[in-house]
Short mmCIF file of C-alpha atoms in Angstrom, two decimals:
data_model
loop_
_atom_site.label_atom_id
_atom_site.label_comp_id
_atom_site.label_asym_id
_atom_site.label_seq_id
_atom_site.Cartn_x
_atom_site.Cartn_y
_atom_site.Cartn_z
CA ASN A 638 18.93 6.93 -24.54
CA VAL A 639 17.73 6.16 -21.16
CA THR A 640 18.66 2.78 -19.34
CA VAL A 641 17.33 1.77 -16.21
CA ILE A 642 19.24 -0.15 -13.79
CA SER A 643 17.53 -2.07 -11.01
CA SER A 644 18.02 -5.08 -8.59
CA SER A 645 15.38 -7.36 -10.32
CA GLU A 646 13.10 -7.78 -13.19
CA LYS A 647 10.03 -6.34 -11.19
CA LYS A 648 10.05 -3.02 -12.71
CA LYS A 649 11.03 -3.77 -16.25
CA GLN A 650 7.56 -3.59 -18.10
CA GLU A 651 6.88 -0.36 -16.13
CA ALA A 652 10.18 1.20 -17.03
CA LEU A 653 9.93 0.33 -20.64
CA GLU A 654 6.44 0.77 -21.42
CA HIS A 655 5.34 3.52 -19.05
CA LEU A 656 8.56 5.60 -18.16
CA GLY A 657 10.02 5.56 -21.66
CA ALA A 658 13.16 3.91 -20.86
CA ASP A 659 15.28 2.51 -23.97
CA ASP A 660 16.72 -0.20 -22.10
CA TYR A 661 16.69 -2.16 -18.93
CA VAL A 662 19.36 -3.92 -17.02
CA VAL A 663 19.26 -6.02 -13.96
CA SER A 664 22.17 -4.97 -11.70
CA SER A 665 22.70 -8.65 -10.41
CA ASP A 666 23.05 -10.21 -13.94
CA GLU A 667 26.85 -9.79 -14.67
CA THR A 668 26.20 -10.68 -18.40
CA GLN A 669 23.86 -7.77 -18.76
CA MET A 670 25.86 -5.36 -16.68
CA GLN A 671 29.18 -6.48 -18.97
CA LYS A 672 27.15 -5.85 -22.03
CA ILE A 673 26.77 -2.09 -21.13
CA ALA A 674 30.30 -1.62 -19.39
CA ASP A 675 31.96 1.73 -20.68
CA SER A 676 28.81 3.02 -22.45
CA LEU A 677 27.04 5.44 -20.02
CA ASP A 678 27.62 9.14 -19.90
CA TYR A 679 26.12 9.39 -16.45
CA ILE A 680 24.20 7.53 -14.01
CA ILE A 681 21.68 8.88 -11.46
CA ASP A 682 21.93 6.74 -8.73
CA THR A 683 18.71 6.70 -6.40
CA VAL A 684 19.47 3.93 -3.91
CA PRO A 685 19.11 5.20 -0.30
CA VAL A 686 21.20 2.56 1.22
CA GLY A 687 24.95 1.39 1.29
CA HIS A 688 25.85 -0.42 -1.88
CA PRO A 689 29.17 -1.11 -4.09
CA LEU A 690 29.66 1.65 -6.52
CA GLU A 691 32.20 -0.22 -8.53
CA PRO A 692 29.45 -2.24 -10.68
CA TYR A 693 28.08 1.22 -11.51
CA LEU A 694 31.28 3.12 -12.11
CA SER A 695 32.47 0.31 -14.65
CA LEU A 696 29.46 1.19 -16.81
CA LEU A 697 30.64 4.79 -17.35
CA LYS A 698 32.46 6.20 -20.24
CA VAL A 699 35.64 8.05 -19.95
CA ASP A 700 34.66 11.45 -18.07
CA GLY A 701 31.24 9.71 -16.93
CA LYS A 702 29.56 10.90 -13.96
CA LEU A 703 27.95 8.75 -10.99
CA ILE A 704 25.42 11.22 -9.54
CA LEU A 705 24.09 9.98 -6.02
CA MET A 706 20.79 11.28 -5.16
CA GLY A 707 19.68 8.61 -2.46
CA VAL A 708 20.85 9.40 1.24
CA ILE A 709 23.29 7.05 2.32
CA ASN A 710 24.28 7.14 6.10
CA THR A 711 27.41 4.94 5.73
CA PRO A 712 30.81 5.70 4.19
CA LEU A 713 31.02 5.31 0.44
CA GLN A 714 33.54 2.71 -0.55
CA PHE A 715 35.24 2.35 -4.04
CA VAL A 716 38.38 1.36 -5.49
CA SER A 717 40.08 4.59 -6.43
CA PRO A 718 41.62 3.49 -9.69
CA MET A 719 38.27 3.03 -11.33
CA VAL A 720 37.49 6.59 -10.92
CA MET A 721 41.02 7.96 -11.74
CA LEU A 722 41.81 5.70 -14.99
CA GLY A 723 38.38 6.77 -16.48
CA ARG A 724 38.50 10.38 -15.30
CA LYS A 725 35.07 9.53 -13.73
CA THR A 726 33.38 11.80 -11.07
CA ILE A 727 31.39 10.57 -8.24
CA THR A 728 28.80 13.73 -7.16
CA GLY A 729 25.54 14.34 -5.53
CA SER A 730 22.81 16.65 -4.63
CA PHE A 731 20.06 16.93 -2.20
CA ILE A 732 18.01 19.32 -4.71
CA GLY A 733 18.72 21.54 -7.73
CA SER A 734 18.31 25.30 -7.79
CA ILE A 735 15.15 26.60 -9.29
CA LYS A 736 16.85 27.24 -12.77
CA GLU A 737 18.13 23.58 -12.54
CA THR A 738 14.71 22.43 -11.60
CA GLU A 739 13.18 24.21 -14.59
CA GLU A 740 15.69 22.89 -16.98
CA MET A 741 14.90 19.27 -15.77
CA LEU A 742 11.08 19.90 -16.02
CA GLY A 743 11.52 21.25 -19.46
CA PHE A 744 13.78 18.40 -20.51
CA TRP A 745 11.19 15.95 -19.32
CA LYS A 746 8.35 17.77 -21.20
CA GLU A 747 10.58 17.78 -24.38
CA LYS A 748 11.19 14.09 -24.26
CA GLY A 749 7.64 13.14 -22.97
CA LEU A 750 8.75 11.67 -19.88
CA SER A 751 6.82 11.27 -16.76
CA SER A 752 7.28 9.93 -13.26
CA MET A 753 5.40 7.56 -11.06
CA ILE A 754 4.57 8.62 -7.67
CA GLU A 755 2.32 7.77 -4.49
CA VAL A 756 0.86 10.53 -3.05
CA VAL A 757 0.25 10.13 0.96
CA LYS A 758 -0.81 12.43 3.78
CA MET A 759 1.31 13.40 6.98
CA ASP A 760 -0.78 10.80 8.96
CA TYR A 761 0.70 7.94 6.85
CA ILE A 762 4.27 9.05 6.95
CA ASN A 763 5.35 6.24 9.54
CA LYS A 764 3.79 3.53 7.45
CA ALA A 765 5.69 5.20 4.38
CA PHE A 766 8.85 4.80 6.17
CA GLU A 767 8.12 1.04 6.81
CA ARG A 768 7.41 0.44 3.21
CA LEU A 769 10.53 2.31 2.15
CA GLU A 770 12.60 -0.13 4.31
CA LYS A 771 10.56 -3.20 2.57
CA ASN A 772 11.20 -1.39 -0.97
CA ASP A 773 7.46 -1.54 -1.35
CA VAL A 774 7.03 1.87 -3.15
CA ARG A 775 6.69 2.72 -6.73
CA TYR A 776 8.67 4.95 -7.16
CA ARG A 777 8.53 7.78 -4.77
CA PHE A 778 6.36 9.01 -2.09
CA VAL A 779 5.21 12.64 -2.33
CA VAL A 780 3.78 13.86 1.02
CA ASP A 781 0.84 16.12 0.46
CA VAL A 782 1.16 18.51 3.39
CA ALA A 783 -1.52 21.16 2.22
CA GLY A 784 -3.96 18.16 2.16
CA SER A 785 -2.84 16.86 5.51
CA LYS A 786 -4.83 17.74 8.54
CA LEU A 787 -1.79 19.11 10.57
CA ASP A 788 -3.66 20.80 13.41
CA GLN A 789 -5.10 17.65 15.04
#
């Protein structure tokens, strides 16, 4: 089962209807978060700015993993007993190996999953960063280097 956790209701319909999520939880809604406490095997955290980890750690089962994929340039902060008592792991990766990427793509194909991206050219990159700062992108930018006119 896939649960999407987001900061607002804005992406709920897309997550459930287009991305194939089974459930949707608003992270600022304490009742919703409490309802799924101690229920997740792992969380893939893509938030690219500093944020408290405790609310997410509390959602993990014993031996659960919080996998950080968003690049955060501030020190992480969390209460260590939340990790130790539940034997939880905080880990992260910039990119997987070719084998891991192939496994992930195979899993997505098997489950009928898809992603929503916005393809941009290199000349749009500054605007893309501005939009990222405003949280105005669904859901990731992909830079089309081959289609960009780099020699100009």
